[in-house]
Structures are given as structure tokens and as C-alpha cells.
Tab-separated table of C-alpha atoms in Angstrom:
chain	number	residue	atom	x	y	z
A	248	MET	CA	89.673	43.781	144.520
A	249	ILE	CA	85.887	43.870	144.006
A	250	ILE	CA	84.446	47.007	142.456
A	251	ASN	CA	81.979	48.856	144.660
A	252	THR	CA	79.105	49.548	142.256
A	253	GLN	CA	77.550	52.247	144.431
A	254	GLU	CA	80.860	54.066	144.906
A	255	PHE	CA	81.745	53.756	141.208
A	256	ALA	CA	78.335	55.077	140.105
A	257	ARG	CA	78.353	57.896	142.679
A	258	LYS	CA	81.872	59.048	141.787
A	259	TYR	CA	81.377	59.201	138.027
A	260	ALA	CA	77.782	60.458	138.284
A	261	LEU	CA	79.134	63.474	140.177
A	262	LEU	CA	81.795	63.957	137.504
A	263	TYR	CA	79.369	63.741	134.581
A	264	THR	CA	76.808	65.895	136.377
A	265	GLY	CA	79.430	68.591	136.954
A	266	ILE	CA	80.498	68.570	133.292
A	267	LEU	CA	76.931	68.713	131.957
A	268	ALA	CA	75.955	71.381	134.506
A	269	VAL	CA	78.826	73.579	133.305
A	270	LEU	CA	77.689	73.100	129.698
A	271	LEU	CA	74.168	74.147	130.675
A	272	ILE	CA	75.275	77.316	132.478
A	273	THR	CA	75.592	79.375	129.265
A	274	PRO	CA	72.021	78.851	127.983
A	275	LEU	CA	70.711	79.248	131.537
A	276	VAL	CA	72.528	82.599	131.936
A	277	VAL	CA	71.084	83.788	128.619
A	278	TYR	CA	67.619	82.712	129.742
A	279	VAL	CA	68.009	84.510	133.085
A	280	GLN	CA	69.118	87.680	131.283
A	281	LEU	CA	65.964	87.559	129.180
A	282	LEU	CA	63.848	87.074	132.303
A	283	LEU	CA	65.538	90.062	133.955
A	284	GLN	CA	64.871	92.222	130.906
A	285	ILE	CA	61.218	91.185	130.929
A	286	ASP	CA	61.008	91.860	134.665
A	287	GLU	CA	62.565	95.294	134.208
A	288	ALA	CA	60.145	96.093	131.377
A	289	LYS	CA	57.238	95.221	133.698
A	290	VAL	CA	58.582	97.609	136.339
A	291	GLU	CA	59.004	100.365	133.748
A	292	LEU	CA	55.455	99.828	132.516
A	293	SER	CA	54.048	99.955	136.044
A	294	LEU	CA	55.926	103.198	136.834
A	295	GLU	CA	54.783	104.791	133.604
A	296	SER	CA	51.208	103.778	134.375
A	297	GLN	CA	51.486	105.185	137.880
A	298	ALA	CA	52.844	108.480	136.538
A	299	LYS	CA	49.863	108.790	134.234
A	300	LYS	CA	47.505	108.211	137.180
A	301	ILE	CA	49.151	111.030	139.128
A	302	ILE	CA	49.001	113.356	136.109
A	303	THR	CA	45.316	112.520	135.678
A	304	SER	CA	44.742	113.288	139.377
A	305	MET	CA	46.461	116.673	139.017
A	306	GLN	CA	44.507	117.450	135.860
A	307	GLN	CA	41.269	116.836	137.720
A	308	TYR	CA	42.208	119.313	140.431
A	309	GLN	CA	40.016	122.417	140.435
A	310	ASN	CA	41.691	125.688	141.272
A	311	GLU	CA	38.815	126.737	143.579
A	312	ASP	CA	39.704	123.847	145.816
A	313	LYS	CA	41.768	125.151	148.663
A	314	VAL	CA	44.068	122.099	149.158
A	315	TYR	CA	45.368	119.492	146.713
A	316	TYR	CA	46.164	116.133	148.300
A	317	PHE	CA	48.942	114.594	146.336
A	318	PRO	CA	48.225	110.884	145.648
A	319	ARG	CA	50.113	108.526	147.950
A	320	TYR	CA	50.599	104.817	147.332
A	321	LYS	CA	52.051	102.011	149.415
A	322	GLU	CA	54.406	100.648	146.743
A	323	TYR	CA	55.213	103.897	144.977
A	324	LYS	CA	56.749	107.229	145.905
A	325	ALA	CA	56.637	110.411	143.851
A	326	ALA	CA	58.059	113.922	143.561
A	327	LEU	CA	57.520	117.151	141.641
A	328	TYR	CA	60.499	119.276	140.527
A	329	THR	CA	60.854	122.666	138.888
A	330	ASP	CA	62.886	123.182	135.762
A	331	LYS	CA	65.770	124.067	138.110
A	332	TYR	CA	65.356	120.688	139.808
A	333	GLN	CA	64.022	122.275	142.974
A	334	ILE	CA	61.603	120.180	144.978
A	335	ILE	CA	57.970	121.244	144.985
A	336	PHE	CA	56.778	118.031	146.617
A	337	SER	CA	58.588	114.775	147.428
A	338	ASN	CA	58.274	111.717	149.573
A	339	LEU	CA	61.307	110.047	147.988
A	340	ASP	CA	63.977	108.537	150.214
A	341	PHE	CA	66.857	108.991	147.737
A	342	GLU	CA	68.390	111.585	145.433
A	343	PRO	CA	67.752	111.000	141.700
A	344	MET	CA	70.857	110.737	139.541
A	345	SER	CA	69.205	111.985	136.346
A	346	PHE	CA	66.145	113.986	135.296
A	347	THR	CA	66.232	112.841	131.698
A	348	GLU	CA	62.808	111.693	130.666
A	349	GLY	CA	62.446	107.945	130.809
A	350	PHE	CA	63.279	104.928	132.922
A	351	HIS	CA	66.190	104.920	135.391
A	352	GLN	CA	67.661	102.674	138.071
A	353	LYS	CA	69.670	103.396	141.211
A	354	ARG	CA	70.560	100.118	142.919
A	355	ASN	CA	67.272	98.503	143.877
A	356	ARG	CA	65.279	101.693	143.250
A	357	TYR	CA	63.656	102.127	139.886
A	358	TYR	CA	62.155	105.493	138.876
A	359	TYR	CA	60.463	107.050	135.896
A	360	VAL	CA	60.898	110.726	134.950
A	361	TYR	CA	57.990	112.342	133.142
A	362	SER	CA	58.383	115.858	131.635
A	363	LEU	CA	55.441	118.188	132.353
A	364	PRO	CA	54.256	121.187	130.314
A	365	ASP	CA	55.616	124.532	131.493
A	366	ALA	CA	53.588	126.674	133.914
A	367	TYR	CA	51.189	123.891	134.650
A	368	TYR	CA	50.831	121.262	137.330
A	369	PHE	CA	51.712	123.624	140.186
A	370	GLY	CA	54.693	125.005	138.270
A	371	ALA	CA	56.400	121.606	138.119
A	372	SER	CA	58.497	120.616	135.124
A	373	TYR	CA	59.200	117.043	136.155
A	374	LEU	CA	57.197	114.276	137.742
A	375	LEU	CA	59.231	111.444	139.205
A	376	VAL	CA	57.645	108.140	140.290
A	377	SER	CA	59.750	105.535	142.097
A	378	THR	CA	59.454	102.024	143.500
A	379	VAL	CA	61.732	99.582	145.268
A	380	HIS	CA	62.104	96.347	143.344
A	381	THR	CA	64.406	93.325	143.394
A	382	ALA	CA	64.583	90.525	140.855
A	383	SER	CA	64.749	87.925	143.632
A	384	ASN	CA	61.894	85.961	142.099
A	385	VAL	CA	63.861	85.660	138.853
A	386	TYR	CA	67.026	84.534	140.617
A	387	PHE	CA	65.037	82.136	142.794
A	388	PHE	CA	63.392	80.681	139.711
A	389	ALA	CA	66.790	80.316	137.988
A	390	ALA	CA	68.280	78.672	141.081
A	391	MET	CA	65.393	76.222	141.285
A	392	ILE	CA	65.840	75.340	137.611
A	393	MET	CA	69.581	74.794	138.108
A	394	ILE	CA	69.053	72.646	141.194
A	395	ALA	CA	66.375	70.614	139.424
A	396	ILE	CA	68.660	70.080	136.415
A	397	VAL	CA	71.599	69.022	138.606
A	398	ILE	CA	69.471	66.610	140.647
A	399	ALA	CA	67.884	65.127	137.516
A	400	LEU	CA	71.291	64.753	135.832
A	401	PHE	CA	72.804	63.137	138.906
A	402	ILE	CA	69.947	60.655	139.356
A	403	PHE	CA	69.972	59.766	135.665
A	404	SER	CA	73.783	59.395	135.572
A	405	PHE	CA	73.843	57.431	138.829
A	406	LEU	CA	71.198	54.936	137.691
A	407	LEU	CA	72.774	54.603	134.252
A	408	LEU	CA	76.300	54.052	135.596
A	409	ARG	CA	75.115	51.691	138.322
A	410	ASN	CA	73.354	49.503	135.776
A	411	PHE	CA	76.321	49.803	133.444
A	412	SER	CA	78.762	48.691	136.148
A	413	LYS	CA	76.760	45.644	137.280
A	414	PRO	CA	78.145	43.305	134.578
A	415	LEU	CA	81.610	44.644	135.335
A	416	GLU	CA	81.077	44.004	139.047
A	417	LYS	CA	79.919	40.450	138.348
A	418	LEU	CA	82.945	39.801	136.143
A	419	ASN	CA	85.216	41.355	138.767
A	420	MET	CA	83.724	39.153	141.495
A	421	GLN	CA	84.265	36.082	139.358
A	422	LEU	CA	87.854	37.123	138.684
A	423	ASP	CA	88.416	37.870	142.364
A	424	SER	CA	87.004	34.486	143.317
A	425	PHE	CA	89.173	32.815	140.679
A	426	ILE	CA	92.312	34.517	141.979
A	427	LYS	CA	91.561	33.543	145.586
A	428	ASP	CA	90.884	29.938	144.582
A	429	SER	CA	94.022	29.900	142.444
A	430	MET	CA	96.065	31.302	145.309
A	431	HIS	CA	94.791	28.554	147.559
A	432	GLU	CA	95.533	25.894	144.942
A	433	ILE	CA	99.050	27.282	144.381
A	434	ASN	CA	99.869	27.460	148.079
A	435	THR	CA	99.342	23.754	148.702
A	436	PRO	CA	101.733	22.348	146.052
A	437	LEU	CA	104.204	25.150	146.783
A	438	SER	CA	104.324	24.139	150.432
A	439	ILE	CA	104.762	20.481	149.403
A	440	ILE	CA	107.648	21.399	147.075
A	441	ASN	CA	109.442	23.381	149.800
A	442	LEU	CA	108.905	20.712	152.448
A	443	ASN	CA	110.019	17.820	150.258
A	444	SER	CA	112.995	19.805	148.949
A	445	ASP	CA	114.212	20.279	152.509
A	446	LEU	CA	113.596	16.605	153.306
A	447	PHE	CA	115.399	15.500	150.166
A	448	ALA	CA	118.351	17.790	150.892
A	449	SER	CA	118.658	16.521	154.472
A	450	LYS	CA	118.625	12.900	153.303
A	451	TYR	CA	120.674	13.018	150.091
A	452	GLY	CA	122.524	16.303	150.355
A	453	GLU	CA	122.463	19.421	148.216
A	454	ASN	CA	123.118	19.481	144.472
A	455	LYS	CA	122.801	22.140	141.783
A	456	TYR	CA	119.511	20.755	140.471
A	457	LEU	CA	117.930	20.736	143.904
A	458	LEU	CA	119.286	24.240	144.534
A	459	ARG	CA	117.644	25.516	141.334
A	460	MET	CA	114.370	23.900	142.289
A	461	LYS	CA	114.418	25.420	145.792
A	462	SER	CA	115.425	28.812	144.387
A	463	ALA	CA	112.573	28.741	141.863
A	464	ALA	CA	110.134	27.692	144.592
A	465	LYS	CA	111.201	30.603	146.812
A	466	THR	CA	110.919	33.049	143.902
A	467	LEU	CA	107.426	31.719	143.254
A	468	ALA	CA	106.636	32.014	146.975
A	469	THR	CA	107.627	35.708	146.914
A	470	ILE	CA	105.263	36.327	143.987
A	471	TYR	CA	102.569	34.333	145.779
A	472	ASN	CA	102.972	36.433	148.938
A	473	ASP	CA	102.672	39.653	146.891
A	474	MET	CA	99.494	38.390	145.226
A	475	ASP	CA	98.104	37.242	148.559
A	476	TYR	CA	98.787	40.695	150.040
A	477	LEU	CA	96.936	42.362	147.155
A	478	VAL	CA	93.966	39.995	147.429
A	479	LYS	CA	93.644	40.706	151.166
A	480	GLU	CA	94.263	44.449	150.799
A	481	GLY	CA	91.520	46.442	152.468
A	482	ARG	CA	89.956	43.290	153.960
A	483	VAL	CA	92.539	42.125	156.451
A	484	GLU	CA	94.055	44.298	159.158
A	485	HIS	CA	97.791	43.704	159.499
A	486	LYS	CA	98.293	44.042	163.234
A	487	LYS	CA	101.484	45.501	164.640
A	488	SER	CA	103.713	43.832	167.209
A	489	THR	CA	107.029	44.558	168.890
A	490	PHE	CA	109.920	42.356	167.721
A	491	ASP	CA	113.673	42.254	167.137
A	492	PHE	CA	114.129	44.170	163.887
A	493	GLY	CA	117.617	42.881	163.126
A	494	GLU	CA	116.657	39.287	163.815
A	495	PHE	CA	113.737	39.569	161.410
A	496	ILE	CA	115.975	40.983	158.640
A	497	GLN	CA	118.504	38.211	159.276
A	498	SER	CA	115.830	35.547	158.831
A	499	ARG	CA	114.788	37.020	155.487
A	500	VAL	CA	118.420	37.241	154.327
A	501	ASP	CA	118.881	33.547	155.198
A	502	TYR	CA	115.707	32.782	153.220
A	503	PHE	CA	117.117	34.403	150.060
A	504	GLN	CA	120.608	32.989	150.475
A	505	GLU	CA	119.897	29.976	148.242
A	506	ILE	CA	118.520	32.218	145.467
A	507	ALA	CA	121.662	34.367	145.695
A	508	ASN	CA	123.894	31.279	145.640
A	509	LEU	CA	122.364	30.230	142.325
A	510	LYS	CA	123.920	33.358	140.743
A	511	GLN	CA	127.078	33.164	142.878
A	512	ILE	CA	126.090	36.399	144.591
A	513	GLN	CA	127.540	37.079	148.024
A	514	LEU	CA	125.212	38.629	150.627
A	515	HIS	CA	127.336	40.841	152.867
A	516	LYS	CA	125.475	41.654	156.080
A	517	SER	CA	125.967	44.320	158.677
A	518	ILE	CA	122.959	44.019	160.977
A	519	LEU	CA	122.911	45.808	164.306
A	520	ALA	CA	121.568	43.502	167.014
A	521	GLY	CA	119.112	44.339	169.782
A	522	LEU	CA	116.929	46.767	167.832
A	523	THR	CA	113.284	46.391	168.821
A	524	HIS	CA	110.577	47.953	166.721
A	525	THR	CA	106.776	47.965	166.627
A	526	PHE	CA	105.512	47.258	163.152
A	527	SER	CA	103.454	44.827	161.073
A	528	LYS	CA	105.577	41.786	160.249
A	529	THR	CA	103.507	41.141	157.134
A	530	LYS	CA	104.159	44.623	155.775
A	531	LEU	CA	107.831	44.551	156.733
A	532	GLN	CA	108.256	41.193	154.982
A	533	ARG	CA	106.821	42.646	151.777
A	534	ILE	CA	109.304	45.547	151.963
A	535	VAL	CA	112.299	43.348	152.747
A	536	ASP	CA	111.479	40.470	150.393
A	537	ASN	CA	110.771	42.677	147.378
A	538	THR	CA	113.871	44.794	147.960
A	539	ILE	CA	116.243	41.842	148.393
A	540	SER	CA	114.686	39.751	145.595
A	541	ASN	CA	114.952	42.698	143.181
A	542	ALA	CA	118.553	43.284	144.212
A	543	ILE	CA	119.341	39.638	143.429
A	544	LYS	CA	117.320	39.663	140.191
A	545	TYR	CA	119.045	42.751	138.781
A	546	SER	CA	122.555	42.006	140.072
A	547	ASN	CA	125.234	40.543	137.860
A	548	ASP	CA	126.478	37.026	138.483
A	549	ASP	CA	129.501	36.707	140.775
A	550	SER	CA	128.790	40.089	142.384
A	551	HIS	CA	127.811	40.987	145.920
A	552	ILE	CA	124.938	42.715	147.733
A	553	GLU	CA	125.285	44.686	150.940
A	554	ILE	CA	122.451	44.472	153.466
A	555	ASN	CA	122.745	46.876	156.388
A	556	VAL	CA	120.645	47.608	159.462
A	557	TYR	CA	121.732	50.509	161.681
A	558	THR	CA	120.363	53.512	163.541
A	559	ASN	CA	120.393	57.172	162.561
A	560	ASP	CA	119.027	59.842	164.929
A	561	GLU	CA	116.970	57.267	166.830
A	562	HIS	CA	115.521	55.900	163.586
A	563	ILE	CA	116.136	52.392	162.278
A	564	VAL	CA	117.600	52.259	158.771
A	565	PHE	CA	117.306	49.235	156.491
A	566	GLU	CA	119.602	49.471	153.468
A	567	VAL	CA	120.200	47.227	150.461
A	568	ILE	CA	123.047	48.030	148.069
A	569	ASP	CA	123.560	46.014	144.891
A	570	HIS	CA	126.182	46.302	142.182
A	571	GLY	CA	124.026	45.382	139.219
A	572	ILE	CA	122.559	46.947	136.120
A	573	GLY	CA	121.017	50.010	137.815
A	574	ILE	CA	117.691	51.723	137.173
A	575	LYS	CA	116.947	53.938	134.157
A	576	ASP	CA	114.011	55.842	135.663
A	577	THR	CA	113.438	55.608	139.423
A	578	SER	CA	110.167	57.575	139.142
A	579	LYS	CA	108.461	54.730	137.234
A	580	ILE	CA	109.476	51.671	139.205
A	581	PHE	CA	106.592	52.000	141.693
A	582	SER	CA	103.908	51.925	138.975
A	583	ARG	CA	101.892	48.738	139.014
A	584	TYR	CA	102.830	46.255	136.253
A	585	TYR	CA	105.839	48.356	135.267
A	586	ARG	CA	108.920	46.282	134.497
A	587	GLU	CA	112.078	48.058	133.443
A	588	ASN	CA	113.624	44.891	132.080
A	589	GLU	CA	111.090	42.523	130.491
A	590	ALA	CA	113.687	39.753	130.243
A	591	LYS	CA	113.938	39.536	134.043
A	592	GLY	CA	110.311	38.378	134.412
A	593	GLY	CA	107.923	39.149	137.244
A	594	PHE	CA	104.566	40.930	137.316
A	595	GLY	CA	105.692	44.419	138.286
A	596	ILE	CA	103.620	44.520	141.474
A	597	GLY	CA	106.249	44.131	144.217
A	598	LEU	CA	107.508	47.710	144.391
A	599	ASN	CA	103.983	49.022	143.921
A	600	ILE	CA	103.066	47.206	147.143
A	601	VAL	CA	106.183	48.608	148.821
A	602	LYS	CA	105.199	52.155	147.808
A	603	LYS	CA	101.729	51.753	149.308
A	604	ILE	CA	103.164	50.445	152.576
A	605	ILE	CA	105.767	53.191	153.018
A	606	ASP	CA	103.111	55.825	152.283
A	607	GLU	CA	100.724	54.264	154.802
A	608	GLU	CA	103.364	53.925	157.499
A	609	ASP	CA	105.232	57.194	156.824
A	610	ILE	CA	108.524	55.480	156.007
A	611	LEU	CA	111.221	57.497	154.248
A	612	LEU	CA	112.680	55.803	151.156
A	613	GLU	CA	115.815	57.065	149.415
A	614	ILE	CA	116.902	55.545	146.097
A	615	LYS	CA	120.263	56.090	144.478
A	616	SER	CA	121.053	54.381	141.205
A	617	LYS	CA	123.552	54.594	138.387
A	618	LEU	CA	123.304	52.533	135.215
A	619	GLY	CA	125.875	49.766	135.069
A	620	GLU	CA	127.027	50.370	138.647
A	621	GLY	CA	124.137	49.463	140.932
A	622	THR	CA	121.331	50.695	143.134
A	623	THR	CA	120.816	51.613	146.782
A	624	PHE	CA	117.477	51.348	148.570
A	625	ARG	CA	117.489	53.010	151.996
A	626	TYR	CA	114.410	52.815	154.255
A	627	THR	CA	114.225	54.932	157.398
A	628	PHE	CA	111.687	53.680	159.971
């Protein structure tokens, strides 16, 4: 399988960007808090300055003047209160929570309370100046910084990982090409071996040496078919067709009969005839071949294997029961390259392929195994 450089770089660039962005959140939050404090200090300073302007205006008022026009501003509102907190004048649109001298906040309203000398300024004891303010500019600035950091990190990570993965992609392409060429080179002599073995057997009869050679060739063919399936995975569409399910299973059992004979293993069949099913023959062959070949591989000599095909609630069931060494851990057998018994050989890819197929096609697989007694694989289609 060839590595997609763009997909590889995009996937891990997103991962690295997310990790680095999280690490940068703490200093960014601290920085935003400082900006908010500075912004709040500016508001407090402006309110204090506005209060002083109003006080100056009141100080300049001459008693002989008949009417005093309290200063009004677009961005600021003000109020005068007695020492009993009674309103002398107000154009506020909210009720203050505190009359303690200093800076206060009520949601998005900031106000400054200024204590006035007694019996002066129209009998007022408190001057309150208020403004509506939000720190949206600070949050907008912080958001822009965060977005800029994330974009810069992603672009940098993407370009770095893409360049990093190019040699890997080239090596992978070379390996992929080598495997495909090797598969082609293996297929030709393998076909010649099988053909000439059959011709030799028909002319001179069977013997144990010829049987071993044919058995080894079929075992190699099963491995070849698994490798070929992996090489074509994602590139070739395995089309479905309607066929006789039992007849197909029977043909695969006949194929493995010679391998079973080499270990004096009897293949007991109970295959219900006349079952038609729509499925990919290529995928079904991988399921059947890997299940039967594993049953033979891990069965004891002079034992038997039961191969059953029947129906259950309108579903077709394919079942293989061996009486061999059993499986220690059924949860691991579908991992690629996992081999429970190294002495038995193989690459550990057969059941991994089977797992992918049953997941893709929504096939139910039940496995029952007991060490020293055998294993049952039951597929429900």
C-alpha cells in the first residue's frame, strides 16, 4: 500500500497543531488577562477624568444663575445622590450596587463613585459617573492571535511533515513495486508447478513425494492469494455475484483435500445444497481458504475436521470445527503478523484479511476454542 503524502502530512499536522495550540493556551490566557486589566484601568481613568470635569462644571456655577444645566455626554451618564442615597439628579439606566468611593462594575456597566464635600454641590454627597463598555476588542485581538498561531503552526507542520514523508513515500513506492513484480514472478512458476504436478499425476499416478509437492504448492498459493489481495486492497473493486454457496464451499474443500491427506486428516462435510447467495467470490475465498488452511495447520495428525454449511433463521452459516491444539488468546489472532505458534510458519496476515472482510460485509463471526481440544469458527452470512 502506497503512503498518501498529503493525507499523512495533513493528519499529523492537525495532531501536532492541536498539541502545540493547547500548550500555548496558558500563556495566551495570561496575556489576555493582562490586556483586560489594562483595558479596565483605561475605563477607570476615563470615568475618573469625567467625574472631575463634572465637578469642575459644578464649581463654576454661580448661585445668581437661575438654572444649572447638568453636563450631558453621549458616552457617559451621571447622577447626584444625597448622603441617604436619594437621587438629586440622574440619567442612569441601572441601580448602583455600591456607593463606596472608587471604581465599580455591574455586568457591562462600569461606574465611578466620587464623594463630595457636605452641604455643597446642590446638597449632593455622591457623584456617580457611568459608561457602558465591553472588552470585545481584547477578545477579538486574542482570537485573531490564536487563529494566526494555529494557522501558522498547521502550515509549518504540514510542510515539514510532507517533506519528511517524501523519502518514505518513495521507499514505499519502490517496495510496493517490488512486491507487485515479485507476486507476478511467483505466480508464473507456481502455475507451472501445479499444472505439471497434475499432468505428472495423471500419467504416472500419485505418490507421497508428488503429494507433498502439490500440498506445498497449494499452501504457497494460499499465501500468494492473501498477498495479492493485500496488494490490490483499495485499488480493485471485488464485484458481487449470485452463485451456489454450497457448491463454492465444496470446491474449496476439494482443493484442500490433498493438504489434509498429507497429515492424514479427514475432512467431514455436511454441506446443504441449493443455497444461493450474492457475495464477492474473491472475498469469500479468502474467508474459506484461510479458515480451512488454519484448521489443517493447527490440527493434529490423524484427526478430523468438520466443515458444515446450513441455514439459521434465513441466514447461511459456514462452520469449520477442528480438533487440534486450540487457541490461547482469540482476541489477538486477527492482528496483522501475529502468529500464536511460530513453529507452524506463515506470515500472520490471513485472519487479518478475514477480519477486514467480515467487518466490511457485516458478517457475524463466532469463535469457540479450548486448548488441546480444538477450535470452532462459525460465520453467519
